């Protein structure tokens, strides 16, 4: 249900940018019809806030617990040179894009959005080549974006700066990652870029070890 809602918002954003969304709209309508008809025996979400939302709509949803699989960690060769200061993976909703533009304006080498990578090995390579992997919610919901944070960032050794998460499932600010409110993200990124790489590496290792414990 919340995935469909998020996709509707994405569809609206793409339409506003002039993209042809006819086929995507048709797929969403079909999925919505199945959902409304109760054609799913079980509904799982990756976050508590999504589960609460669905239960409030009368759906008996369940939250999947934090998990790790070695497949998430892509093969790595020699340590990667940090070609980028900041990497962000996700749809460039306005609040995300505004932050990335501010960082570019301060001289940060931000991984270019037009090179949004769907190929897992190339994506992992770009993550390893970035000093900071940034997580920004598409709105103020505070949801734990596990596909991005777990399957991509932490599993591939990233130092993560994230917008505050409502239910971080044991991840600790300053120990496993850095978590701050949206308004503090810009200065936090700049501050950590100015610190010794070893400090970022220590936090990244702790985040990865906590994930696969």
Tab-separated table of C-alpha atoms in Angstrom:
chain	number	residue	atom	x	y	z
A	1	UNK	CA	0.000	0.000	0.000
A	2	UNK	CA	2.651	2.537	0.932
A	3	UNK	CA	4.800	1.353	-1.973
A	4	UNK	CA	1.884	2.091	-4.310
A	5	UNK	CA	1.440	5.494	-2.672
A	6	UNK	CA	5.132	6.296	-3.103
A	7	UNK	CA	5.031	5.174	-6.721
A	8	UNK	CA	2.024	7.432	-7.320
A	9	UNK	CA	4.051	10.359	-5.978
A	10	UNK	CA	6.968	9.360	-8.208
A	11	UNK	CA	4.602	9.164	-11.183
A	12	UNK	CA	3.328	12.674	-10.482
A	13	UNK	CA	6.881	14.004	-10.204
A	14	UNK	CA	7.871	12.398	-13.524
A	15	UNK	CA	4.753	13.761	-15.206
A	16	UNK	CA	5.614	17.245	-13.949
A	17	UNK	CA	9.032	16.866	-15.617
A	18	UNK	CA	7.415	15.963	-18.938
A	19	UNK	CA	8.057	12.199	-18.995
A	20	UNK	CA	5.641	9.813	-20.747
A	21	UNK	CA	4.238	7.760	-17.852
A	22	UNK	CA	1.344	5.986	-19.601
A	23	UNK	CA	2.721	2.439	-19.260
A	24	UNK	CA	3.864	2.951	-15.668
A	25	UNK	CA	0.452	4.385	-14.815
A	26	UNK	CA	-1.284	1.322	-16.264
A	27	UNK	CA	0.907	-1.025	-14.205
A	28	UNK	CA	0.184	0.936	-11.046
A	29	UNK	CA	-3.559	0.848	-11.704
A	30	UNK	CA	-3.437	-2.942	-12.100
A	31	UNK	CA	-1.454	-3.366	-8.863
A	32	UNK	CA	-3.841	-1.013	-7.047
A	33	UNK	CA	-6.844	-3.072	-8.236
A	34	UNK	CA	-5.271	-6.266	-6.854
A	35	UNK	CA	-4.483	-4.560	-3.548
A	36	UNK	CA	-7.972	-3.086	-3.179
A	37	UNK	CA	-9.556	-6.449	-3.977
A	38	UNK	CA	-7.655	-8.129	-1.135
A	39	UNK	CA	-5.770	-10.466	-3.474
A	40	UNK	CA	-2.726	-10.675	-1.167
A	41	UNK	CA	-2.649	-13.212	1.677
A	42	UNK	CA	0.273	-11.517	3.457
A	43	UNK	CA	1.652	-7.987	3.309
A	44	UNK	CA	5.166	-7.228	4.545
A	45	UNK	CA	6.920	-3.885	4.846
A	46	UNK	CA	10.508	-2.927	5.662
A	47	UNK	CA	9.639	-0.326	8.304
A	48	UNK	CA	7.461	0.125	11.372
A	49	UNK	CA	5.936	3.379	10.154
A	50	UNK	CA	4.714	1.720	6.946
A	51	UNK	CA	3.265	-1.165	8.953
A	52	UNK	CA	1.418	1.266	11.242
A	53	UNK	CA	0.084	3.138	8.220
A	54	UNK	CA	-1.277	-0.042	6.617
A	55	UNK	CA	-2.770	-1.349	9.861
A	56	UNK	CA	-4.528	1.980	10.244
A	57	UNK	CA	-6.121	1.236	6.872
A	58	UNK	CA	-7.309	-2.148	8.101
A	59	UNK	CA	-4.513	-4.203	6.517
A	60	UNK	CA	-2.817	-6.845	8.703
A	61	UNK	CA	0.707	-5.890	7.661
A	62	UNK	CA	3.942	-7.203	9.212
A	63	UNK	CA	7.404	-5.649	9.461
A	64	UNK	CA	10.379	-7.591	8.142
A	65	UNK	CA	13.244	-7.565	10.621
A	66	UNK	CA	16.728	-6.352	9.764
A	67	UNK	CA	18.660	-8.888	7.702
A	68	UNK	CA	21.839	-9.407	5.725
A	69	UNK	CA	22.917	-11.812	2.984
A	70	UNK	CA	26.485	-12.125	1.644
A	71	UNK	CA	25.081	-11.569	-1.853
A	72	UNK	CA	24.561	-7.917	-0.886
A	73	UNK	CA	28.336	-7.423	-0.661
A	74	UNK	CA	29.744	-7.255	-4.164
A	75	UNK	CA	33.277	-8.491	-4.950
A	76	UNK	CA	35.921	-5.842	-4.411
A	77	UNK	CA	39.471	-5.584	-5.659
A	78	UNK	CA	42.105	-3.244	-4.296
A	79	UNK	CA	40.900	-0.379	-2.085
A	80	UNK	CA	39.056	2.159	-4.218
A	81	UNK	CA	40.346	5.692	-4.653
A	82	UNK	CA	37.751	8.202	-3.445
A	83	UNK	CA	36.751	9.843	-6.724
A	84	UNK	CA	33.573	11.321	-5.213
A	85	UNK	CA	32.851	13.190	-2.022
A	86	UNK	CA	29.141	12.305	-1.947
A	87	UNK	CA	27.085	9.490	-3.458
A	88	UNK	CA	23.298	9.438	-3.400
A	89	UNK	CA	21.148	6.613	-4.751
A	90	UNK	CA	17.487	7.384	-5.322
A	91	UNK	CA	14.899	9.408	-7.179
A	92	UNK	CA	15.795	13.129	-7.071
A	93	UNK	CA	12.716	14.427	-5.271
A	94	UNK	CA	12.961	18.194	-4.610
A	95	UNK	CA	14.245	18.071	-1.021
A	96	UNK	CA	16.955	15.608	-2.082
A	97	UNK	CA	17.936	17.551	-5.182
A	98	UNK	CA	18.089	20.846	-3.280
A	99	UNK	CA	20.533	19.375	-0.771
A	100	UNK	CA	22.737	17.872	-3.489
A	101	UNK	CA	22.820	21.203	-5.321
A	102	UNK	CA	23.858	23.023	-2.146
A	103	UNK	CA	26.679	20.538	-1.657
A	104	UNK	CA	27.813	20.983	-5.254
A	105	UNK	CA	27.762	24.731	-4.672
A	106	UNK	CA	30.234	24.260	-1.834
A	107	UNK	CA	32.657	22.376	-4.044
A	108	UNK	CA	31.640	18.796	-3.268
A	109	UNK	CA	32.207	16.203	-5.952
A	110	UNK	CA	28.714	14.708	-6.027
A	111	UNK	CA	28.216	11.533	-8.039
A	112	UNK	CA	26.244	12.661	-11.110
A	113	UNK	CA	22.545	11.801	-11.019
A	114	UNK	CA	22.471	11.120	-14.749
A	115	UNK	CA	24.711	8.123	-14.061
A	116	UNK	CA	22.085	6.516	-11.814
A	117	UNK	CA	23.237	2.886	-11.790
A	118	UNK	CA	20.959	-0.134	-11.980
A	119	UNK	CA	23.812	-2.613	-12.523
A	120	UNK	CA	24.774	-3.885	-9.030
A	121	UNK	CA	28.525	-4.295	-9.575
A	122	UNK	CA	28.959	-0.817	-11.066
A	123	UNK	CA	26.791	0.655	-8.316
A	124	UNK	CA	28.919	-1.004	-5.613
A	125	UNK	CA	32.067	0.302	-7.304
A	126	UNK	CA	30.703	3.857	-7.228
A	127	UNK	CA	29.768	3.449	-3.546
A	128	UNK	CA	33.304	2.342	-2.679
A	129	UNK	CA	34.727	5.276	-4.612
A	130	UNK	CA	32.731	7.768	-2.514
A	131	UNK	CA	33.818	9.270	0.802
A	132	UNK	CA	30.200	9.635	2.026
A	133	UNK	CA	27.018	7.829	1.028
A	134	UNK	CA	24.035	10.016	1.736
A	135	UNK	CA	20.521	8.932	2.678
A	136	UNK	CA	17.739	11.535	2.426
A	137	UNK	CA	14.041	10.723	2.817
A	138	UNK	CA	11.746	11.691	-0.036
A	139	UNK	CA	9.587	13.471	2.552
A	140	UNK	CA	9.549	13.950	6.333
A	141	UNK	CA	8.355	10.400	7.031
A	142	UNK	CA	11.551	9.134	8.743
A	143	UNK	CA	11.239	5.658	7.218
A	144	UNK	CA	14.164	3.196	7.346
A	145	UNK	CA	15.067	2.797	3.643
A	146	UNK	CA	16.520	-0.698	4.015
A	147	UNK	CA	17.040	-1.464	0.298
A	148	UNK	CA	19.333	1.561	-0.072
A	149	UNK	CA	20.939	1.616	3.363
A	150	UNK	CA	21.383	-2.143	3.821
A	151	UNK	CA	21.573	-3.819	0.413
A	152	UNK	CA	23.665	-1.062	-1.159
A	153	UNK	CA	25.431	1.246	1.286
A	154	UNK	CA	26.386	-0.596	4.457
A	155	UNK	CA	26.850	-3.959	2.762
A	156	UNK	CA	29.512	-2.442	0.534
A	157	UNK	CA	31.519	-0.682	3.206
A	158	UNK	CA	30.039	2.799	2.957
A	159	UNK	CA	30.384	5.556	5.507
A	160	UNK	CA	26.770	6.702	5.798
A	161	UNK	CA	25.326	10.075	6.662
A	162	UNK	CA	21.563	9.679	6.951
A	163	UNK	CA	18.598	11.820	7.757
A	164	UNK	CA	17.190	10.791	11.147
A	165	UNK	CA	15.248	7.498	11.106
A	166	UNK	CA	12.286	6.876	13.418
A	167	UNK	CA	13.115	3.212	14.149
A	168	UNK	CA	16.821	2.604	13.398
A	169	UNK	CA	16.752	-0.992	14.786
A	170	UNK	CA	19.824	-0.654	16.956
A	171	UNK	CA	22.021	1.417	14.646
A	172	UNK	CA	23.645	4.124	16.761
A	173	UNK	CA	24.485	7.651	15.631
A	174	UNK	CA	28.246	8.204	15.697
A	175	UNK	CA	28.989	4.493	16.063
A	176	UNK	CA	27.458	2.733	13.028
A	177	UNK	CA	26.556	5.771	10.930
A	178	UNK	CA	25.867	9.485	11.346
A	179	UNK	CA	22.186	10.434	11.677
A	180	UNK	CA	20.977	14.038	11.841
A	181	UNK	CA	17.881	16.060	10.998
A	182	UNK	CA	17.451	17.244	7.407
A	183	UNK	CA	18.459	20.812	8.232
A	184	UNK	CA	21.813	19.644	9.605
A	185	UNK	CA	22.770	17.311	6.731
A	186	UNK	CA	24.704	19.882	4.696
A	187	UNK	CA	26.979	21.006	7.526
A	188	UNK	CA	27.378	17.421	8.771
A	189	UNK	CA	28.561	16.244	5.356
A	190	UNK	CA	31.024	19.140	5.119
A	191	UNK	CA	32.330	18.487	8.630
A	192	UNK	CA	32.936	14.781	7.983
A	193	UNK	CA	34.641	15.472	4.664
A	194	UNK	CA	37.112	17.579	6.627
A	195	UNK	CA	37.914	14.805	9.111
A	196	UNK	CA	40.633	12.163	8.625
A	197	UNK	CA	39.537	9.269	6.369
A	198	UNK	CA	40.367	6.819	9.153
A	199	UNK	CA	37.519	8.184	11.264
A	200	UNK	CA	35.022	7.551	8.474
A	201	UNK	CA	36.496	4.086	7.914
A	202	UNK	CA	36.050	3.214	11.612
A	203	UNK	CA	32.358	4.099	11.547
A	204	UNK	CA	31.839	2.279	8.233
A	205	UNK	CA	33.430	-0.926	9.576
A	206	UNK	CA	31.306	-0.786	12.720
A	207	UNK	CA	28.146	-0.324	10.654
A	208	UNK	CA	28.970	-3.305	8.465
A	209	UNK	CA	29.830	-5.527	11.438
A	210	UNK	CA	26.595	-4.593	13.216
A	211	UNK	CA	24.615	-5.346	10.064
A	212	UNK	CA	25.965	-8.876	9.625
A	213	UNK	CA	26.087	-9.791	13.321
